[in-house]
PDB file of C-alpha atoms in Angstrom:
ATOM      1  CA  MET F   1     -18.346 -54.179  88.407  1.00 41.00           C
ATOM      2  CA  ALA F   2     -20.685 -54.671  85.413  1.00 42.00           C
ATOM      3  CA  LYS F   3     -23.823 -54.562  87.465  1.00 50.00           C
ATOM      4  CA  ASN F   4     -24.270 -51.328  89.229  1.00 51.00           C
ATOM      5  CA  GLU F   5     -28.161 -50.773  89.743  1.00 59.00           C
ATOM      6  CA  ILE F   6     -30.099 -50.693  92.718  1.00 61.00           C
ATOM      7  CA  SER F   7     -32.613 -53.373  92.650  1.00 61.00           C
ATOM      8  CA  PRO F   8     -36.178 -52.994  92.881  1.00 57.00           C
ATOM      9  CA  ASP F   9     -36.869 -56.605  93.798  1.00 54.00           C
ATOM     10  CA  SER F  10     -38.515 -57.424  96.659  1.00 47.00           C
ATOM     11  CA  THR F  11     -40.350 -60.353  98.233  1.00 38.00           C
ATOM     12  CA  LYS F  12     -43.600 -58.420  99.346  1.00 39.00           C
ATOM     13  CA  ALA F  13     -46.253 -59.630  96.714  1.00 32.00           C
ATOM     14  CA  GLU F  14     -48.551 -56.305  97.110  1.00 42.00           C
ATOM     15  CA  GLU F  15     -47.170 -52.925  95.621  1.00 47.00           C
ATOM     16  CA  ILE F  16     -47.649 -50.095  98.190  1.00 44.00           C
ATOM     17  CA  LEU F  17     -48.156 -47.065  96.296  1.00 59.00           C
ATOM     18  CA  ASP F  18     -49.586 -44.377  98.802  1.00 87.00           C
ATOM     19  CA  ILE F  19     -46.460 -42.972  99.861  1.00 91.00           C
ATOM     20  CA  ASP F  20     -47.757 -41.877 103.430  1.00 90.00           C
ATOM     21  CA  GLU F  21     -48.885 -45.244 104.095  1.00 93.00           C
ATOM     22  CA  LEU F  22     -45.444 -46.677 103.162  1.00 94.00           C
ATOM     23  CA  LYS F  23     -43.802 -44.191 105.402  1.00 95.00           C
ATOM     24  CA  LYS F  24     -46.107 -45.059 108.371  1.00 96.00           C
ATOM     25  CA  GLN F  25     -45.310 -48.854 107.765  1.00 96.00           C
ATOM     26  CA  ALA F  26     -41.887 -48.493 107.380  1.00 97.00           C
ATOM     27  CA  GLU F  27     -41.483 -46.147 110.536  1.00 97.00           C
ATOM     28  CA  GLN F  28     -43.186 -49.061 112.275  1.00 97.00           C
ATOM     29  CA  GLY F  29     -40.358 -51.151 111.255  1.00 97.00           C
ATOM     30  CA  ASP F  30     -41.887 -53.061 108.399  1.00 97.00           C
ATOM     31  CA  ALA F  31     -38.749 -54.424 106.584  1.00 97.00           C
ATOM     32  CA  GLU F  32     -40.299 -54.645 103.133  1.00 97.00           C
ATOM     33  CA  ALA F  33     -41.671 -50.934 103.463  1.00 96.00           C
ATOM     34  CA  GLN F  34     -38.394 -49.734 104.683  1.00 97.00           C
ATOM     35  CA  PHE F  35     -36.858 -51.405 101.345  1.00 97.00           C
ATOM     36  CA  LYS F  36     -39.307 -49.909  99.167  1.00 96.00           C
ATOM     37  CA  LEU F  37     -39.052 -46.578 100.477  1.00 96.00           C
ATOM     38  CA  GLY F  38     -35.182 -46.631 100.167  1.00 96.00           C
ATOM     39  CA  HIS F  39     -36.011 -47.704  96.598  1.00 94.00           C
ATOM     40  CA  TYR F  40     -38.042 -44.677  96.113  1.00 95.00           C
ATOM     41  CA  TYR F  41     -35.759 -42.353  97.611  1.00 96.00           C
ATOM     42  CA  HIS F  42     -32.906 -43.439  95.632  1.00 95.00           C
ATOM     43  CA  GLU F  43     -35.036 -43.326  92.336  1.00 93.00           C
ATOM     44  CA  GLY F  44     -36.970 -40.057  93.338  1.00 94.00           C
ATOM     45  CA  ASN F  45     -40.071 -41.827  92.959  1.00 90.00           C
ATOM     46  CA  GLY F  46     -42.870 -40.056  94.738  1.00 89.00           C
ATOM     47  CA  VAL F  47     -40.290 -38.378  97.024  1.00 93.00           C
ATOM     48  CA  PRO F  48     -37.431 -36.033  96.992  1.00 95.00           C
ATOM     49  CA  GLN F  49     -34.679 -37.891  95.450  1.00 96.00           C
ATOM     50  CA  SER F  50     -32.041 -38.722  98.278  1.00 96.00           C
ATOM     51  CA  ASP F  51     -29.328 -41.032  98.524  1.00 95.00           C
ATOM     52  CA  THR F  52     -28.885 -40.232 102.174  1.00 95.00           C
ATOM     53  CA  GLU F  53     -32.525 -41.292 102.924  1.00 96.00           C
ATOM     54  CA  ALA F  54     -32.431 -44.125 100.681  1.00 97.00           C
ATOM     55  CA  ILE F  55     -29.139 -45.441 102.769  1.00 97.00           C
ATOM     56  CA  LYS F  56     -31.324 -44.848 105.922  1.00 98.00           C
ATOM     57  CA  TRP F  57     -34.104 -47.160 104.804  1.00 98.00           C
ATOM     58  CA  PHE F  58     -32.026 -49.792 103.051  1.00 98.00           C
ATOM     59  CA  ARG F  59     -29.963 -50.003 106.351  1.00 98.00           C
ATOM     60  CA  LEU F  60     -32.983 -50.542 108.470  1.00 98.00           C
ATOM     61  CA  ALA F  61     -34.382 -53.128 106.256  1.00 98.00           C
ATOM     62  CA  ALA F  62     -30.773 -54.750 105.845  1.00 98.00           C
ATOM     63  CA  GLU F  63     -30.480 -55.102 109.586  1.00 98.00           C
ATOM     64  CA  GLN F  64     -33.574 -56.817 109.714  1.00 98.00           C
ATOM     65  CA  GLY F  65     -31.920 -59.492 107.319  1.00 98.00           C
ATOM     66  CA  LEU F  66     -33.868 -58.631 104.163  1.00 98.00           C
ATOM     67  CA  ALA F  67     -31.556 -59.933 101.564  1.00 98.00           C
ATOM     68  CA  ALA F  68     -32.476 -57.142  98.634  1.00 97.00           C
ATOM     69  CA  ALA F  69     -31.955 -54.339 100.941  1.00 98.00           C
ATOM     70  CA  GLN F  70     -28.500 -55.932 101.869  1.00 98.00           C
ATOM     71  CA  TYR F  71     -27.742 -56.274  98.121  1.00 98.00           C
ATOM     72  CA  ASN F  72     -28.991 -52.567  97.553  1.00 97.00           C
ATOM     73  CA  LEU F  73     -26.631 -51.187 100.643  1.00 97.00           C
ATOM     74  CA  GLY F  74     -23.736 -53.247  98.990  1.00 98.00           C
ATOM     75  CA  ILE F  75     -24.261 -51.747  95.687  1.00 97.00           C
ATOM     76  CA  CYS F  76     -24.508 -47.998  97.597  1.00 97.00           C
ATOM     77  CA  TYR F  77     -21.113 -48.624  99.256  1.00 98.00           C
ATOM     78  CA  GLU F  78     -19.473 -50.230  96.265  1.00 97.00           C
ATOM     79  CA  TYR F  79     -20.411 -46.972  94.136  1.00 96.00           C
ATOM     80  CA  GLY F  80     -20.678 -44.433  96.947  1.00 96.00           C
ATOM     81  CA  TYR F  81     -24.080 -43.457  96.697  1.00 94.00           C
ATOM     82  CA  GLY F  82     -24.731 -41.601  99.883  1.00 93.00           C
ATOM     83  CA  VAL F  83     -22.080 -42.983 101.619  1.00 97.00           C
ATOM     84  CA  THR F  84     -18.387 -42.963 101.343  1.00 97.00           C
ATOM     85  CA  GLN F  85     -17.183 -45.538  98.794  1.00 98.00           C
ATOM     86  CA  SER F  86     -16.052 -48.602 100.552  1.00 98.00           C
ATOM     87  CA  TYR F  87     -15.321 -52.166  99.140  1.00 98.00           C
ATOM     88  CA  SER F  88     -14.869 -53.623 102.341  1.00 98.00           C
ATOM     89  CA  GLU F  89     -18.404 -52.597 103.542  1.00 98.00           C
ATOM     90  CA  ALA F  90     -19.820 -53.568 100.171  1.00 98.00           C
ATOM     91  CA  VAL F  91     -18.588 -56.936 100.416  1.00 98.00           C
ATOM     92  CA  LYS F  92     -19.955 -57.316 103.919  1.00 98.00           C
ATOM     93  CA  TRP F  93     -23.452 -56.708 102.686  1.00 98.00           C
ATOM     94  CA  PHE F  94     -22.989 -58.629  99.368  1.00 98.00           C
ATOM     95  CA  CYS F  95     -22.120 -61.654 101.554  1.00 98.00           C
ATOM     96  CA  LEU F  96     -25.171 -61.299 103.901  1.00 98.00           C
ATOM     97  CA  ALA F  97     -27.176 -61.237 100.702  1.00 98.00           C
ATOM     98  CA  ALA F  98     -25.307 -63.806  98.836  1.00 98.00           C
ATOM     99  CA  GLU F  99     -25.815 -66.396 101.656  1.00 98.00           C
ATOM    100  CA  GLN F 100     -29.386 -66.099 101.606  1.00 98.00           C
ATOM    101  CA  GLY F 101     -29.212 -66.946  97.880  1.00 97.00           C
ATOM    102  CA  ASP F 102     -29.415 -63.508  96.538  1.00 98.00           C
ATOM    103  CA  VAL F 103     -28.171 -63.887  92.922  1.00 98.00           C
ATOM    104  CA  ASP F 104     -27.144 -60.416  92.333  1.00 98.00           C
ATOM    105  CA  ALA F 105     -24.990 -60.502  95.657  1.00 98.00           C
ATOM    106  CA  GLN F 106     -23.486 -63.743  94.543  1.00 98.00           C
ATOM    107  CA  PHE F 107     -22.495 -62.224  91.383  1.00 98.00           C
ATOM    108  CA  CYS F 108     -21.332 -59.089  92.833  1.00 98.00           C
ATOM    109  CA  LEU F 109     -19.071 -61.105  95.181  1.00 98.00           C
ATOM    110  CA  GLY F 110     -17.389 -63.001  92.483  1.00 98.00           C
ATOM    111  CA  VAL F 111     -16.453 -59.772  90.836  1.00 98.00           C
ATOM    112  CA  CYS F 112     -15.084 -58.411  94.147  1.00 98.00           C
ATOM    113  CA  TYR F 113     -12.740 -61.661  94.623  1.00 98.00           C
ATOM    114  CA  GLU F 114     -11.818 -61.634  91.057  1.00 98.00           C
ATOM    115  CA  HIS F 115     -10.577 -58.142  91.166  1.00 98.00           C
ATOM    116  CA  GLY F 116      -9.665 -58.123  94.646  1.00 98.00           C
ATOM    117  CA  HIS F 117     -12.025 -55.262  95.537  1.00 98.00           C
ATOM    118  CA  GLY F 118     -12.569 -55.209  99.289  1.00 98.00           C
ATOM    119  CA  VAL F 119     -11.062 -59.067  99.839  1.00 98.00           C
ATOM    120  CA  PRO F 120      -8.201 -60.825  98.928  1.00 98.00           C
ATOM    121  CA  GLN F 121      -7.990 -61.550  95.134  1.00 98.00           C
ATOM    122  CA  SER F 122      -8.809 -64.903  94.886  1.00 98.00           C
ATOM    123  CA  TYR F 123      -9.990 -66.520  91.330  1.00 98.00           C
ATOM    124  CA  SER F 124     -11.077 -69.754  93.213  1.00 98.00           C
ATOM    125  CA  GLU F 125     -13.595 -67.745  95.384  1.00 98.00           C
ATOM    126  CA  ALA F 126     -14.770 -65.741  92.362  1.00 98.00           C
ATOM    127  CA  VAL F 127     -15.309 -69.002  90.571  1.00 98.00           C
ATOM    128  CA  GLU F 128     -17.220 -70.511  93.583  1.00 98.00           C
ATOM    129  CA  TRP F 129     -19.360 -67.141  93.645  1.00 98.00           C
ATOM    130  CA  TYR F 130     -19.946 -66.854  90.029  1.00 98.00           C
ATOM    131  CA  ARG F 131     -20.845 -70.602  89.933  1.00 98.00           C
ATOM    132  CA  LEU F 132     -23.673 -70.236  92.394  1.00 98.00           C
ATOM    133  CA  ALA F 133     -25.044 -67.124  90.481  1.00 98.00           C
ATOM    134  CA  ALA F 134     -24.639 -68.945  87.148  1.00 98.00           C
ATOM    135  CA  LYS F 135     -26.681 -71.979  88.178  1.00 98.00           C
ATOM    136  CA  GLN F 136     -29.263 -69.380  89.340  1.00 98.00           C
ATOM    137  CA  GLY F 137     -29.403 -68.425  85.565  1.00 98.00           C
ATOM    138  CA  ASN F 138     -27.439 -65.200  86.055  1.00 98.00           C
ATOM    139  CA  ALA F 139     -26.088 -64.464  82.440  1.00 98.00           C
ATOM    140  CA  LEU F 140     -23.098 -62.045  83.813  1.00 98.00           C
ATOM    141  CA  ALA F 141     -21.941 -64.747  86.085  1.00 98.00           C
ATOM    142  CA  GLN F 142     -22.247 -67.301  83.155  1.00 98.00           C
ATOM    143  CA  CYS F 143     -20.404 -65.290  80.966  1.00 98.00           C
ATOM    144  CA  ASN F 144     -17.517 -64.686  83.617  1.00 98.00           C
ATOM    145  CA  LEU F 145     -17.513 -68.616  84.512  1.00 98.00           C
ATOM    146  CA  GLY F 146     -17.126 -69.034  80.667  1.00 98.00           C
ATOM    147  CA  TYR F 147     -14.113 -66.778  80.934  1.00 98.00           C
ATOM    148  CA  CYS F 148     -12.536 -68.307  83.972  1.00 98.00           C
ATOM    149  CA  TYR F 149     -12.777 -71.702  82.613  1.00 98.00           C
ATOM    150  CA  GLU F 150     -11.270 -70.626  79.162  1.00 98.00           C
ATOM    151  CA  TYR F 151      -8.511 -68.752  80.867  1.00 98.00           C
ATOM    152  CA  GLY F 152      -8.005 -71.280  83.519  1.00 98.00           C
ATOM    153  CA  GLU F 153      -8.437 -68.837  86.445  1.00 97.00           C
ATOM    154  CA  GLY F 154      -9.499 -70.578  89.480  1.00 97.00           C
ATOM    155  CA  VAL F 155     -10.335 -73.576  87.515  1.00 98.00           C
ATOM    156  CA  ARG F 156      -8.854 -76.048  85.335  1.00 98.00           C
ATOM    157  CA  LYS F 157      -8.518 -74.548  81.894  1.00 98.00           C
ATOM    158  CA  SER F 158     -11.421 -76.269  79.814  1.00 98.00           C
ATOM    159  CA  GLN F 159     -12.790 -74.896  76.303  1.00 97.00           C
ATOM    160  CA  LYS F 160     -15.489 -77.368  76.550  1.00 97.00           C
ATOM    161  CA  GLU F 161     -16.957 -75.962  79.815  1.00 98.00           C
ATOM    162  CA  ALA F 162     -16.216 -72.247  78.493  1.00 98.00           C
ATOM    163  CA  ILE F 163     -18.371 -72.735  76.018  1.00 97.00           C
ATOM    164  CA  LYS F 164     -20.993 -74.423  77.874  1.00 98.00           C
ATOM    165  CA  TRP F 165     -21.199 -71.363  80.015  1.00 98.00           C
ATOM    166  CA  TYR F 166     -20.824 -68.674  77.276  1.00 98.00           C
ATOM    167  CA  LYS F 167     -24.001 -70.408  75.442  1.00 97.00           C
ATOM    168  CA  LYS F 168     -26.047 -70.168  78.610  1.00 98.00           C
ATOM    169  CA  SER F 169     -25.242 -66.570  78.966  1.00 98.00           C
ATOM    170  CA  ALA F 170     -25.250 -65.684  74.916  1.00 98.00           C
ATOM    171  CA  LYS F 171     -29.227 -67.387  75.063  1.00 97.00           C
ATOM    172  CA  GLN F 172     -29.955 -64.577  77.356  1.00 97.00           C
ATOM    173  CA  GLY F 173     -28.449 -61.898  74.845  1.00 96.00           C
ATOM    174  CA  ASP F 174     -25.287 -61.334  76.747  1.00 97.00           C
ATOM    175  CA  GLU F 175     -23.215 -59.573  74.320  1.00 97.00           C
ATOM    176  CA  THR F 176     -19.868 -60.284  75.530  1.00 98.00           C
ATOM    177  CA  ALA F 177     -20.684 -64.014  75.676  1.00 98.00           C
ATOM    178  CA  ILE F 178     -21.636 -63.920  72.211  1.00 97.00           C
ATOM    179  CA  GLN F 179     -18.311 -61.963  71.240  1.00 97.00           C
ATOM    180  CA  ASN F 180     -16.269 -64.751  73.294  1.00 97.00           C
ATOM    181  CA  LEU F 181     -18.067 -67.573  71.602  1.00 97.00           C
ATOM    182  CA  LYS F 182     -17.534 -65.626  68.028  1.00 96.00           C
ATOM    183  CA  ASN F 183     -13.576 -65.594  69.382  1.00 96.00           C
ATOM    184  CA  LEU F 184     -13.766 -69.262  69.635  1.00 96.00           C
ATOM    185  CA  GLY F 185     -15.181 -69.882  66.318  1.00 95.00           C
ATOM    186  CA  ILE F 186     -18.622 -70.583  67.360  1.00 95.00           C
ATOM    187  CA  ASN F 187     -21.441 -68.641  65.977  1.00 91.00           C
ATOM    188  CA  ASP F 188     -24.328 -70.858  66.829  1.00 87.00           C
ATOM    189  CA  TYR F 189     -25.176 -70.596  70.594  1.00 81.00           C
ATOM    190  CA  ASP F 190     -28.462 -72.696  70.702  1.00 75.00           C
TER     191      ASP F 190
END
């Protein structure tokens, strides 16, 4: 999968910088604090790096329905960070986050369906998830959706649609989309 980064994003406006206060809030069940603490453990930011601890805190936040934590837990399962690698478990968590509109989880589900990781391979399902993420501006999803249109994977083949999605992605600097446009003889993507 092209995107394999733990997301630092959360919905809480203020930053919690005091680790002791953050731990206290996390232990009291604050999902945002649990998510942030999980990220700190994954990165080794202010605490010793530990994917096992990161998983613990991500899971607690994810089980409370926090989409960013569900996405991160999916990434951990996809790549085996602190857990045994499992595509099916990754898909479970990506689905929960994607259904809440998490753009990165939607993109990751598209990749899982495209390649049959943890789900039966389905280009049409991949296209649906890519489309949701692409409409939210995800450059990787836009590029992959363009590819699906270029080659007729899960959709009717359409060079016009392929170019449209490649251009959206290229405008965000996606090198693959830029190259795909060049391969189609298009050097201007404005």
